[in-house]
């Protein structure tokens, strides 16, 4: 069901509101409740979120890296059960808006919402109305406000905690909280070709700058290659400055795809992070580095095989690949 904000007279919906960065397990739990409640009432289940993260307005000067871009967020919210996703621009004017005005302007007048599902610890508006206060405001506006059941297993699951896990290299902890494998996407660009000289040809990926970057180190990954939509390949990926090779201080992202010999230049790759093997370190000689890379490959192959992972849906967004280099 498509929600038209300009002509919504015939649309009847139940909504929930949130930033939903990452669409982690807690978010998925809320969306499943929304869908179940909405469909039982013959309503559309609508997730209302923001085109930009509210903290980018509320904490200006403190850049916020995100877990998902707009396209990923929309696809994952729909996969969780939302019939439609509505993106609002979070502006300074919206930040100053009280809850009652927000509910009347956006939920009632623009979306024709009949029900608002609120998380157990949510607040709305500049005046930060809690659930009970929103119930009262909702009655005045003709919107039924319903509380979401608390997810007991969800304590400690938050977008903030996931960003921290990724930033320090705890990719397993991040994936457990997300309920899927964290991924980055970007175009393959020219690199130093040092890997090829050592017998480990790598694709140098130009990643989007707005997403959280995992800590430097070596990772076991799954790789999706543009044009090979039905196949994911195993690989090992390095994030860092290649200190043994003295290639400067610029951080690069290079992936060695197992058993692959095709031309990847200018292709879009999506990389799903499975496990972090080790930190990046400097070796005394190139030969020592080559020996370590052979060990890393063997370990990556074992990890990917032992996991027995099915090919999960890594959402690939062309917008992630945008950058000055292409």
PDB file of C-alpha atoms in Angstrom:
ATOM      1  CA  UNK A   1       0.000   0.000   0.000  1.00  0.00           C
ATOM      2  CA  UNK A   2       1.417   3.378  -1.044  1.00  0.00           C
ATOM      3  CA  UNK A   3       0.771   6.300   1.289  1.00  0.00           C
ATOM      4  CA  UNK A   4       0.300   9.584  -0.549  1.00  0.00           C
ATOM      5  CA  UNK A   5       0.882  12.478   1.831  1.00  0.00           C
ATOM      6  CA  UNK A   6      -1.039  14.856  -0.436  1.00  0.00           C
ATOM      7  CA  UNK A   7      -4.094  12.684  -0.998  1.00  0.00           C
ATOM      8  CA  UNK A   8      -4.606  10.382   1.959  1.00  0.00           C
ATOM      9  CA  UNK A   9      -8.347  10.681   2.555  1.00  0.00           C
ATOM     10  CA  UNK A  10      -8.913   7.030   1.690  1.00  0.00           C
ATOM     11  CA  UNK A  11      -5.895   5.749   3.635  1.00  0.00           C
ATOM     12  CA  UNK A  12      -6.415   4.389   7.121  1.00  0.00           C
ATOM     13  CA  UNK A  13      -3.286   3.473   8.977  1.00  0.00           C
ATOM     14  CA  UNK A  14      -1.601   2.668  12.241  1.00  0.00           C
ATOM     15  CA  UNK A  15       1.802   4.249  12.712  1.00  0.00           C
ATOM     16  CA  UNK A  16       4.883   4.058  14.857  1.00  0.00           C
ATOM     17  CA  UNK A  17       7.653   6.662  14.951  1.00  0.00           C
ATOM     18  CA  UNK A  18      11.402   6.308  15.306  1.00  0.00           C
ATOM     19  CA  UNK A  19      14.823   6.939  13.838  1.00  0.00           C
ATOM     20  CA  UNK A  20      15.191   3.187  13.261  1.00  0.00           C
ATOM     21  CA  UNK A  21      18.895   3.495  12.459  1.00  0.00           C
ATOM     22  CA  UNK A  22      20.088  -0.029  11.740  1.00  0.00           C
ATOM     23  CA  UNK A  23      16.590  -1.536  12.019  1.00  0.00           C
ATOM     24  CA  UNK A  24      17.975  -3.794  14.753  1.00  0.00           C
ATOM     25  CA  UNK A  25      16.181  -6.578  16.623  1.00  0.00           C
ATOM     26  CA  UNK A  26      14.384  -4.139  18.906  1.00  0.00           C
ATOM     27  CA  UNK A  27      13.086  -2.139  15.955  1.00  0.00           C
ATOM     28  CA  UNK A  28      12.000  -5.329  14.213  1.00  0.00           C
ATOM     29  CA  UNK A  29      10.073  -6.354  17.324  1.00  0.00           C
ATOM     30  CA  UNK A  30       8.163  -3.039  17.306  1.00  0.00           C
ATOM     31  CA  UNK A  31       7.385  -3.274  13.586  1.00  0.00           C
ATOM     32  CA  UNK A  32       6.068  -6.832  13.965  1.00  0.00           C
ATOM     33  CA  UNK A  33       3.728  -5.637  16.713  1.00  0.00           C
ATOM     34  CA  UNK A  34       2.637  -2.711  14.556  1.00  0.00           C
ATOM     35  CA  UNK A  35       1.873  -4.972  11.601  1.00  0.00           C
ATOM     36  CA  UNK A  36      -0.077  -7.453  13.701  1.00  0.00           C
ATOM     37  CA  UNK A  37      -2.174  -4.753  15.356  1.00  0.00           C
ATOM     38  CA  UNK A  38      -2.746  -2.793  12.130  1.00  0.00           C
ATOM     39  CA  UNK A  39      -3.779  -5.753  10.028  1.00  0.00           C
ATOM     40  CA  UNK A  40      -6.157  -7.030  12.700  1.00  0.00           C
ATOM     41  CA  UNK A  41      -7.967  -3.683  12.344  1.00  0.00           C
ATOM     42  CA  UNK A  42      -7.792  -3.592   8.551  1.00  0.00           C
ATOM     43  CA  UNK A  43      -5.297  -0.732   8.689  1.00  0.00           C
ATOM     44  CA  UNK A  44      -2.014  -0.168   6.857  1.00  0.00           C
ATOM     45  CA  UNK A  45       1.097  -0.511   9.018  1.00  0.00           C
ATOM     46  CA  UNK A  46       3.186   2.623   8.500  1.00  0.00           C
ATOM     47  CA  UNK A  47       6.646   3.251   9.937  1.00  0.00           C
ATOM     48  CA  UNK A  48       7.325   6.988  10.247  1.00  0.00           C
ATOM     49  CA  UNK A  49      11.015   7.805  10.301  1.00  0.00           C
ATOM     50  CA  UNK A  50      13.415  10.543   9.256  1.00  0.00           C
ATOM     51  CA  UNK A  51      15.427  11.206   6.117  1.00  0.00           C
ATOM     52  CA  UNK A  52      18.177  12.569   8.351  1.00  0.00           C
ATOM     53  CA  UNK A  53      18.979  11.415  11.861  1.00  0.00           C
ATOM     54  CA  UNK A  54      17.509  13.806  14.467  1.00  0.00           C
ATOM     55  CA  UNK A  55      20.822  13.941  16.323  1.00  0.00           C
ATOM     56  CA  UNK A  56      22.374  15.620  13.296  1.00  0.00           C
ATOM     57  CA  UNK A  57      20.134  18.599  14.111  1.00  0.00           C
ATOM     58  CA  UNK A  58      20.025  18.294  17.886  1.00  0.00           C
ATOM     59  CA  UNK A  59      23.806  17.903  18.191  1.00  0.00           C
ATOM     60  CA  UNK A  60      25.132  20.070  15.389  1.00  0.00           C
ATOM     61  CA  UNK A  61      28.897  19.967  15.114  1.00  0.00           C
ATOM     62  CA  UNK A  62      28.943  16.384  16.385  1.00  0.00           C
ATOM     63  CA  UNK A  63      28.874  14.321  13.149  1.00  0.00           C
ATOM     64  CA  UNK A  64      26.871  11.128  13.448  1.00  0.00           C
ATOM     65  CA  UNK A  65      27.747   8.079  11.376  1.00  0.00           C
ATOM     66  CA  UNK A  66      24.805   5.816  10.673  1.00  0.00           C
ATOM     67  CA  UNK A  67      24.195   2.084  10.350  1.00  0.00           C
ATOM     68  CA  UNK A  68      21.814   2.262   7.405  1.00  0.00           C
ATOM     69  CA  UNK A  69      21.090   4.702   4.638  1.00  0.00           C
ATOM     70  CA  UNK A  70      17.591   5.587   3.482  1.00  0.00           C
ATOM     71  CA  UNK A  71      17.244   2.727   1.002  1.00  0.00           C
ATOM     72  CA  UNK A  72      18.514   0.083   3.413  1.00  0.00           C
ATOM     73  CA  UNK A  73      16.283   1.392   6.180  1.00  0.00           C
ATOM     74  CA  UNK A  74      13.174   1.308   4.014  1.00  0.00           C
ATOM     75  CA  UNK A  75      13.841  -2.205   2.762  1.00  0.00           C
ATOM     76  CA  UNK A  76      14.552  -3.584   6.225  1.00  0.00           C
ATOM     77  CA  UNK A  77      11.498  -1.916   7.783  1.00  0.00           C
ATOM     78  CA  UNK A  78       9.315  -3.427   5.074  1.00  0.00           C
ATOM     79  CA  UNK A  79      10.982  -6.808   5.544  1.00  0.00           C
ATOM     80  CA  UNK A  80      10.086  -6.561   9.247  1.00  0.00           C
ATOM     81  CA  UNK A  81       6.400  -6.040   8.372  1.00  0.00           C
ATOM     82  CA  UNK A  82       5.761  -2.378   7.552  1.00  0.00           C
ATOM     83  CA  UNK A  83       3.424  -1.857   4.610  1.00  0.00           C
ATOM     84  CA  UNK A  84       4.856   1.572   3.979  1.00  0.00           C
ATOM     85  CA  UNK A  85       7.676   3.780   5.240  1.00  0.00           C
ATOM     86  CA  UNK A  86       7.225   7.542   5.420  1.00  0.00           C
ATOM     87  CA  UNK A  87      10.344   9.708   5.634  1.00  0.00           C
ATOM     88  CA  UNK A  88      10.115  13.132   7.265  1.00  0.00           C
ATOM     89  CA  UNK A  89      12.845  15.758   7.145  1.00  0.00           C
ATOM     90  CA  UNK A  90      13.928  16.484  10.705  1.00  0.00           C
ATOM     91  CA  UNK A  91      14.479  20.243  10.799  1.00  0.00           C
ATOM     92  CA  UNK A  92      15.084  22.794  13.526  1.00  0.00           C
ATOM     93  CA  UNK A  93      11.401  23.711  13.231  1.00  0.00           C
ATOM     94  CA  UNK A  94      10.385  20.100  13.851  1.00  0.00           C
ATOM     95  CA  UNK A  95      12.823  19.866  16.757  1.00  0.00           C
ATOM     96  CA  UNK A  96      11.022  22.798  18.389  1.00  0.00           C
ATOM     97  CA  UNK A  97       7.562  21.333  17.775  1.00  0.00           C
ATOM     98  CA  UNK A  98       5.541  20.094  20.763  1.00  0.00           C
ATOM     99  CA  UNK A  99       4.048  16.618  20.725  1.00  0.00           C
ATOM    100  CA  UNK A 100       0.444  17.689  20.228  1.00  0.00           C
ATOM    101  CA  UNK A 101       1.311  19.806  17.186  1.00  0.00           C
ATOM    102  CA  UNK A 102       3.373  16.988  15.702  1.00  0.00           C
ATOM    103  CA  UNK A 103       0.565  14.492  16.235  1.00  0.00           C
ATOM    104  CA  UNK A 104      -2.061  16.765  14.716  1.00  0.00           C
ATOM    105  CA  UNK A 105       0.032  18.089  11.820  1.00  0.00           C
ATOM    106  CA  UNK A 106       1.778  14.941  10.662  1.00  0.00           C
ATOM    107  CA  UNK A 107      -0.082  11.949  12.060  1.00  0.00           C
ATOM    108  CA  UNK A 108      -3.694  13.099  11.868  1.00  0.00           C
ATOM    109  CA  UNK A 109      -3.775  15.665   9.060  1.00  0.00           C
ATOM    110  CA  UNK A 110      -1.111  14.312   6.713  1.00  0.00           C
ATOM    111  CA  UNK A 111      -1.238  10.554   7.329  1.00  0.00           C
ATOM    112  CA  UNK A 112      -4.806  10.097   8.515  1.00  0.00           C
ATOM    113  CA  UNK A 113      -3.452   7.893  11.294  1.00  0.00           C
ATOM    114  CA  UNK A 114      -6.020   6.212  13.515  1.00  0.00           C
ATOM    115  CA  UNK A 115      -3.576   4.473  15.867  1.00  0.00           C
ATOM    116  CA  UNK A 116      -0.117   5.387  17.192  1.00  0.00           C
ATOM    117  CA  UNK A 117       2.025   2.572  18.594  1.00  0.00           C
ATOM    118  CA  UNK A 118       4.590   3.872  21.078  1.00  0.00           C
ATOM    119  CA  UNK A 119       7.612   2.066  22.439  1.00  0.00           C
ATOM    120  CA  UNK A 120       7.629   1.527  26.180  1.00  0.00           C
ATOM    121  CA  UNK A 121      10.296   4.202  26.740  1.00  0.00           C
ATOM    122  CA  UNK A 122       9.457   6.591  23.887  1.00  0.00           C
ATOM    123  CA  UNK A 123       8.801  10.311  24.172  1.00  0.00           C
ATOM    124  CA  UNK A 124       7.403  12.629  21.516  1.00  0.00           C
ATOM    125  CA  UNK A 125       7.968  16.290  20.795  1.00  0.00           C
ATOM    126  CA  UNK A 126      10.071  19.086  22.162  1.00  0.00           C
ATOM    127  CA  UNK A 127       8.071  18.776  25.375  1.00  0.00           C
ATOM    128  CA  UNK A 128       8.918  15.037  25.461  1.00  0.00           C
ATOM    129  CA  UNK A 129       5.449  13.731  26.252  1.00  0.00           C
ATOM    130  CA  UNK A 130       5.514  10.245  27.704  1.00  0.00           C
ATOM    131  CA  UNK A 131       3.087   7.452  26.837  1.00  0.00           C
ATOM    132  CA  UNK A 132       0.364   8.468  29.291  1.00  0.00           C
ATOM    133  CA  UNK A 133       0.473  12.086  28.194  1.00  0.00           C
ATOM    134  CA  UNK A 134       0.326  11.047  24.528  1.00  0.00           C
ATOM    135  CA  UNK A 135      -2.739   8.911  25.290  1.00  0.00           C
ATOM    136  CA  UNK A 136      -4.496  12.028  26.601  1.00  0.00           C
ATOM    137  CA  UNK A 137      -3.415  14.132  23.613  1.00  0.00           C
ATOM    138  CA  UNK A 138      -4.440  11.355  21.260  1.00  0.00           C
ATOM    139  CA  UNK A 139      -7.970  11.240  22.646  1.00  0.00           C
ATOM    140  CA  UNK A 140      -8.361  14.940  21.922  1.00  0.00           C
ATOM    141  CA  UNK A 141      -7.075  14.460  18.365  1.00  0.00           C
ATOM    142  CA  UNK A 142      -8.922  11.256  17.511  1.00  0.00           C
ATOM    143  CA  UNK A 143      -5.790   9.088  17.551  1.00  0.00           C
ATOM    144  CA  UNK A 144      -5.699   5.977  19.703  1.00  0.00           C
ATOM    145  CA  UNK A 145      -2.306   5.668  21.387  1.00  0.00           C
ATOM    146  CA  UNK A 146      -1.253   2.098  22.174  1.00  0.00           C
ATOM    147  CA  UNK A 147       1.821   0.967  24.089  1.00  0.00           C
ATOM    148  CA  UNK A 148       4.210  -1.562  22.610  1.00  0.00           C
ATOM    149  CA  UNK A 149       5.010  -4.571  24.771  1.00  0.00           C
ATOM    150  CA  UNK A 150       8.472  -4.399  26.263  1.00  0.00           C
ATOM    151  CA  UNK A 151      10.916  -6.825  24.684  1.00  0.00           C
ATOM    152  CA  UNK A 152      12.617  -8.459  27.638  1.00  0.00           C
ATOM    153  CA  UNK A 153      15.410  -9.915  25.526  1.00  0.00           C
ATOM    154  CA  UNK A 154      16.204  -6.523  24.059  1.00  0.00           C
ATOM    155  CA  UNK A 155      18.035  -4.891  26.936  1.00  0.00           C
ATOM    156  CA  UNK A 156      21.360  -3.583  25.681  1.00  0.00           C
ATOM    157  CA  UNK A 157      20.187  -3.583  22.066  1.00  0.00           C
ATOM    158  CA  UNK A 158      20.369  -0.039  20.733  1.00  0.00           C
ATOM    159  CA  UNK A 159      21.702   1.757  17.679  1.00  0.00           C
ATOM    160  CA  UNK A 160      24.280   3.455  19.902  1.00  0.00           C
ATOM    161  CA  UNK A 161      25.586   0.151  21.277  1.00  0.00           C
ATOM    162  CA  UNK A 162      25.773  -1.305  17.766  1.00  0.00           C
ATOM    163  CA  UNK A 163      27.718   1.673  16.448  1.00  0.00           C
ATOM    164  CA  UNK A 164      30.164   1.200  19.318  1.00  0.00           C
ATOM    165  CA  UNK A 165      30.540  -2.524  18.622  1.00  0.00           C
ATOM    166  CA  UNK A 166      31.357  -1.868  14.981  1.00  0.00           C
ATOM    167  CA  UNK A 167      33.763   0.978  15.748  1.00  0.00           C
ATOM    168  CA  UNK A 168      35.812  -1.194  18.141  1.00  0.00           C
ATOM    169  CA  UNK A 169      35.772  -4.264  15.902  1.00  0.00           C
ATOM    170  CA  UNK A 170      33.201  -6.370  17.746  1.00  0.00           C
ATOM    171  CA  UNK A 171      31.413  -7.262  14.537  1.00  0.00           C
ATOM    172  CA  UNK A 172      29.923 -10.423  16.036  1.00  0.00           C
ATOM    173  CA  UNK A 173      28.321  -8.381  18.813  1.00  0.00           C
ATOM    174  CA  UNK A 174      26.971  -5.920  16.285  1.00  0.00           C
ATOM    175  CA  UNK A 175      25.521  -8.653  14.072  1.00  0.00           C
ATOM    176  CA  UNK A 176      23.885 -10.332  17.055  1.00  0.00           C
ATOM    177  CA  UNK A 177      22.119  -7.093  17.991  1.00  0.00           C
ATOM    178  CA  UNK A 178      21.186  -6.282  14.404  1.00  0.00           C
ATOM    179  CA  UNK A 179      19.827  -9.722  13.597  1.00  0.00           C
ATOM    180  CA  UNK A 180      21.715  -9.676  10.299  1.00  0.00           C
ATOM    181  CA  UNK A 181      25.243  -9.058   9.036  1.00  0.00           C
ATOM    182  CA  UNK A 182      26.425  -5.464   8.937  1.00  0.00           C
ATOM    183  CA  UNK A 183      27.424  -4.422   5.438  1.00  0.00           C
ATOM    184  CA  UNK A 184      29.104  -1.662   3.478  1.00  0.00           C
ATOM    185  CA  UNK A 185      28.980  -1.043  -0.253  1.00  0.00           C
ATOM    186  CA  UNK A 186      31.120   0.854  -2.699  1.00  0.00           C
ATOM    187  CA  UNK A 187      32.729   0.932  -6.111  1.00  0.00           C
ATOM    188  CA  UNK A 188      36.050  -0.764  -6.885  1.00  0.00           C
ATOM    189  CA  UNK A 189      38.757   1.799  -7.644  1.00  0.00           C
ATOM    190  CA  UNK A 190      42.445   1.606  -8.528  1.00  0.00           C
ATOM    191  CA  UNK A 191      44.811   0.759  -5.684  1.00  0.00           C
ATOM    192  CA  UNK A 192      48.521   0.043  -5.174  1.00  0.00           C
ATOM    193  CA  UNK A 193      48.187  -3.557  -6.495  1.00  0.00           C
ATOM    194  CA  UNK A 194      50.478  -4.797  -3.726  1.00  0.00           C
ATOM    195  CA  UNK A 195      48.140  -7.685  -2.978  1.00  0.00           C
ATOM    196  CA  UNK A 196      48.378  -9.017  -6.519  1.00  0.00           C
ATOM    197  CA  UNK A 197      52.174  -8.958  -6.342  1.00  0.00           C
ATOM    198  CA  UNK A 198      52.018 -11.093  -3.192  1.00  0.00           C
ATOM    199  CA  UNK A 199      49.555 -13.602  -4.622  1.00  0.00           C
ATOM    200  CA  UNK A 200      46.490 -12.114  -2.899  1.00  0.00           C
ATOM    201  CA  UNK A 201      44.805  -9.856  -5.458  1.00  0.00           C
ATOM    202  CA  UNK A 202      42.481  -7.405  -3.768  1.00  0.00           C
ATOM    203  CA  UNK A 203      39.710  -5.042  -4.801  1.00  0.00           C
ATOM    204  CA  UNK A 204      40.171  -1.559  -3.378  1.00  0.00           C
ATOM    205  CA  UNK A 205      36.703  -0.310  -2.377  1.00  0.00           C
ATOM    206  CA  UNK A 206      35.698   3.340  -2.146  1.00  0.00           C
ATOM    207  CA  UNK A 207      33.104   3.264   0.631  1.00  0.00           C
ATOM    208  CA  UNK A 208      30.429   5.775   1.557  1.00  0.00           C
ATOM    209  CA  UNK A 209      31.560   8.220   4.227  1.00  0.00           C
ATOM    210  CA  UNK A 210      28.268   8.459   6.142  1.00  0.00           C
ATOM    211  CA  UNK A 211      28.233   4.919   7.548  1.00  0.00           C
ATOM    212  CA  UNK A 212      30.032   3.539  10.591  1.00  0.00           C
ATOM    213  CA  UNK A 213      33.387   2.083   9.583  1.00  0.00           C
ATOM    214  CA  UNK A 214      34.550  -1.075  11.373  1.00  0.00           C
ATOM    215  CA  UNK A 215      37.823  -0.843  13.296  1.00  0.00           C
ATOM    216  CA  UNK A 216      41.053  -1.437  11.409  1.00  0.00           C
ATOM    217  CA  UNK A 217      41.937  -5.087  11.029  1.00  0.00           C
ATOM    218  CA  UNK A 218      41.333  -8.264   9.064  1.00  0.00           C
ATOM    219  CA  UNK A 219      37.807  -9.642   8.632  1.00  0.00           C
ATOM    220  CA  UNK A 220      36.090 -12.714   7.226  1.00  0.00           C
ATOM    221  CA  UNK A 221      33.439 -11.409   4.847  1.00  0.00           C
ATOM    222  CA  UNK A 222      30.805 -12.333   2.307  1.00  0.00           C
ATOM    223  CA  UNK A 223      30.876 -10.381  -0.938  1.00  0.00           C
ATOM    224  CA  UNK A 224      28.149  -9.572  -3.459  1.00  0.00           C
ATOM    225  CA  UNK A 225      29.395  -8.488  -6.887  1.00  0.00           C
ATOM    226  CA  UNK A 226      27.356  -6.253  -9.163  1.00  0.00           C
ATOM    227  CA  UNK A 227      25.986  -8.355 -11.990  1.00  0.00           C
ATOM    228  CA  UNK A 228      26.092 -11.568  -9.948  1.00  0.00           C
ATOM    229  CA  UNK A 229      22.923 -10.993  -7.955  1.00  0.00           C
ATOM    230  CA  UNK A 230      22.385 -14.642  -7.016  1.00  0.00           C
ATOM    231  CA  UNK A 231      25.850 -15.412  -5.694  1.00  0.00           C
ATOM    232  CA  UNK A 232      27.794 -14.380  -2.633  1.00  0.00           C
ATOM    233  CA  UNK A 233      31.461 -15.204  -2.365  1.00  0.00           C
ATOM    234  CA  UNK A 234      33.691 -15.671   0.635  1.00  0.00           C
ATOM    235  CA  UNK A 235      36.625 -13.385   1.197  1.00  0.00           C
ATOM    236  CA  UNK A 236      38.977 -11.673   3.602  1.00  0.00           C
ATOM    237  CA  UNK A 237      39.057  -7.928   3.983  1.00  0.00           C
ATOM    238  CA  UNK A 238      41.587  -5.534   5.441  1.00  0.00           C
ATOM    239  CA  UNK A 239      40.832  -2.074   6.771  1.00  0.00           C
ATOM    240  CA  UNK A 240      43.894   0.017   7.517  1.00  0.00           C
ATOM    241  CA  UNK A 241      47.008   1.768   6.243  1.00  0.00           C
ATOM    242  CA  UNK A 242      49.093  -1.301   5.190  1.00  0.00           C
ATOM    243  CA  UNK A 243      51.990  -0.373   7.535  1.00  0.00           C
ATOM    244  CA  UNK A 244      54.316  -3.135   6.289  1.00  0.00           C
ATOM    245  CA  UNK A 245      54.131  -1.720   2.752  1.00  0.00           C
ATOM    246  CA  UNK A 246      54.569   1.936   3.767  1.00  0.00           C
ATOM    247  CA  UNK A 247      51.794   3.220   1.506  1.00  0.00           C
ATOM    248  CA  UNK A 248      51.063   6.298   3.594  1.00  0.00           C
ATOM    249  CA  UNK A 249      48.510   7.053   6.281  1.00  0.00           C
ATOM    250  CA  UNK A 250      45.338   6.946   4.178  1.00  0.00           C
ATOM    251  CA  UNK A 251      42.990   4.204   5.365  1.00  0.00           C
ATOM    252  CA  UNK A 252      41.998   1.803   2.618  1.00  0.00           C
ATOM    253  CA  UNK A 253      39.484  -1.026   2.393  1.00  0.00           C
ATOM    254  CA  UNK A 254      40.696  -3.982   0.365  1.00  0.00           C
ATOM    255  CA  UNK A 255      39.000  -7.330  -0.109  1.00  0.00           C
ATOM    256  CA  UNK A 256      40.498 -10.548  -1.453  1.00  0.00           C
ATOM    257  CA  UNK A 257      37.655 -12.613  -2.899  1.00  0.00           C
ATOM    258  CA  UNK A 258      38.305 -16.335  -2.737  1.00  0.00           C
ATOM    259  CA  UNK A 259      38.471 -18.279  -5.987  1.00  0.00           C
ATOM    260  CA  UNK A 260      37.677 -15.275  -8.159  1.00  0.00           C
ATOM    261  CA  UNK A 261      39.690 -13.903 -11.076  1.00  0.00           C
ATOM    262  CA  UNK A 262      37.310 -11.528 -12.893  1.00  0.00           C
ATOM    263  CA  UNK A 263      37.747  -7.816 -13.561  1.00  0.00           C
ATOM    264  CA  UNK A 264      36.123  -5.815 -10.753  1.00  0.00           C
ATOM    265  CA  UNK A 265      37.087  -2.250 -11.612  1.00  0.00           C
ATOM    266  CA  UNK A 266      34.142   0.168 -11.434  1.00  0.00           C
ATOM    267  CA  UNK A 267      31.830  -2.567 -10.173  1.00  0.00           C
ATOM    268  CA  UNK A 268      29.722  -2.147  -7.067  1.00  0.00           C
ATOM    269  CA  UNK A 269      30.559  -4.527  -4.235  1.00  0.00           C
ATOM    270  CA  UNK A 270      28.574  -5.111  -1.077  1.00  0.00           C
ATOM    271  CA  UNK A 271      30.543  -6.603   1.798  1.00  0.00           C
ATOM    272  CA  UNK A 272      28.899  -8.335   4.762  1.00  0.00           C
ATOM    273  CA  UNK A 273      31.148  -8.535   7.820  1.00  0.00           C
ATOM    274  CA  UNK A 274      31.153 -11.942   9.511  1.00  0.00           C
ATOM    275  CA  UNK A 275      34.053 -11.988  11.968  1.00  0.00           C
ATOM    276  CA  UNK A 276      37.164  -9.981  12.893  1.00  0.00           C
ATOM    277  CA  UNK A 277      40.320 -12.066  12.887  1.00  0.00           C
ATOM    278  CA  UNK A 278      42.929  -9.644  14.182  1.00  0.00           C
ATOM    279  CA  UNK A 279      44.186  -6.095  14.313  1.00  0.00           C
ATOM    280  CA  UNK A 280      46.285  -4.678  11.524  1.00  0.00           C
ATOM    281  CA  UNK A 281      49.985  -4.857  12.395  1.00  0.00           C
ATOM    282  CA  UNK A 282      53.355  -4.135  10.819  1.00  0.00           C
ATOM    283  CA  UNK A 283      55.605  -7.060   9.877  1.00  0.00           C
ATOM    284  CA  UNK A 284      59.379  -7.027   9.519  1.00  0.00           C
ATOM    285  CA  UNK A 285      59.388  -8.169   5.915  1.00  0.00           C
ATOM    286  CA  UNK A 286      56.966  -8.650   3.031  1.00  0.00           C
ATOM    287  CA  UNK A 287      57.585 -12.402   3.278  1.00  0.00           C
ATOM    288  CA  UNK A 288      56.356 -12.412   6.873  1.00  0.00           C
ATOM    289  CA  UNK A 289      53.252 -10.540   5.732  1.00  0.00           C
ATOM    290  CA  UNK A 290      52.639 -13.090   2.960  1.00  0.00           C
ATOM    291  CA  UNK A 291      52.886 -15.939   5.478  1.00  0.00           C
ATOM    292  CA  UNK A 292      50.366 -14.211   7.733  1.00  0.00           C
ATOM    293  CA  UNK A 293      47.993 -13.572   4.831  1.00  0.00           C
ATOM    294  CA  UNK A 294      48.043 -17.284   3.995  1.00  0.00           C
ATOM    295  CA  UNK A 295      47.122 -18.059   7.599  1.00  0.00           C
ATOM    296  CA  UNK A 296      44.393 -15.409   7.523  1.00  0.00           C
ATOM    297  CA  UNK A 297      42.893 -16.880   4.358  1.00  0.00           C
ATOM    298  CA  UNK A 298      42.832 -20.385   5.804  1.00  0.00           C
ATOM    299  CA  UNK A 299      41.186 -19.111   8.966  1.00  0.00           C
ATOM    300  CA  UNK A 300      38.629 -17.069   7.034  1.00  0.00           C
ATOM    301  CA  UNK A 301      37.697 -20.069   4.942  1.00  0.00           C
ATOM    302  CA  UNK A 302      37.211 -22.154   8.102  1.00  0.00           C
ATOM    303  CA  UNK A 303      35.075 -19.457   9.719  1.00  0.00           C
ATOM    304  CA  UNK A 304      32.827 -19.135   6.690  1.00  0.00           C
ATOM    305  CA  UNK A 305      32.549 -22.890   6.278  1.00  0.00           C
ATOM    306  CA  UNK A 306      31.976 -23.608   9.978  1.00  0.00           C
ATOM    307  CA  UNK A 307      29.340 -20.927  10.229  1.00  0.00           C
ATOM    308  CA  UNK A 308      27.409 -22.668   7.477  1.00  0.00           C
ATOM    309  CA  UNK A 309      25.770 -19.346   6.830  1.00  0.00           C
ATOM    310  CA  UNK A 310      22.963 -19.117   4.344  1.00  0.00           C
ATOM    311  CA  UNK A 311      23.092 -16.232   1.939  1.00  0.00           C
ATOM    312  CA  UNK A 312      21.306 -13.556   3.931  1.00  0.00           C
ATOM    313  CA  UNK A 313      19.759 -10.485   2.392  1.00  0.00           C
ATOM    314  CA  UNK A 314      22.446  -7.858   2.310  1.00  0.00           C
ATOM    315  CA  UNK A 315      20.681  -4.727   1.167  1.00  0.00           C
ATOM    316  CA  UNK A 316      22.746  -3.055  -1.521  1.00  0.00           C
ATOM    317  CA  UNK A 317      22.173   0.640  -1.989  1.00  0.00           C
ATOM    318  CA  UNK A 318      23.542   2.468  -4.970  1.00  0.00           C
ATOM    319  CA  UNK A 319      23.536   5.611  -2.835  1.00  0.00           C
ATOM    320  CA  UNK A 320      26.224   4.078  -0.625  1.00  0.00           C
ATOM    321  CA  UNK A 321      28.583   4.009  -3.557  1.00  0.00           C
ATOM    322  CA  UNK A 322      28.438   7.726  -4.260  1.00  0.00           C
ATOM    323  CA  UNK A 323      31.720   9.551  -3.932  1.00  0.00           C
ATOM    324  CA  UNK A 324      34.077  11.939  -5.621  1.00  0.00           C
ATOM    325  CA  UNK A 325      36.041   9.135  -7.274  1.00  0.00           C
ATOM    326  CA  UNK A 326      33.213   7.866  -9.486  1.00  0.00           C
TER     327      UNK A 326
END
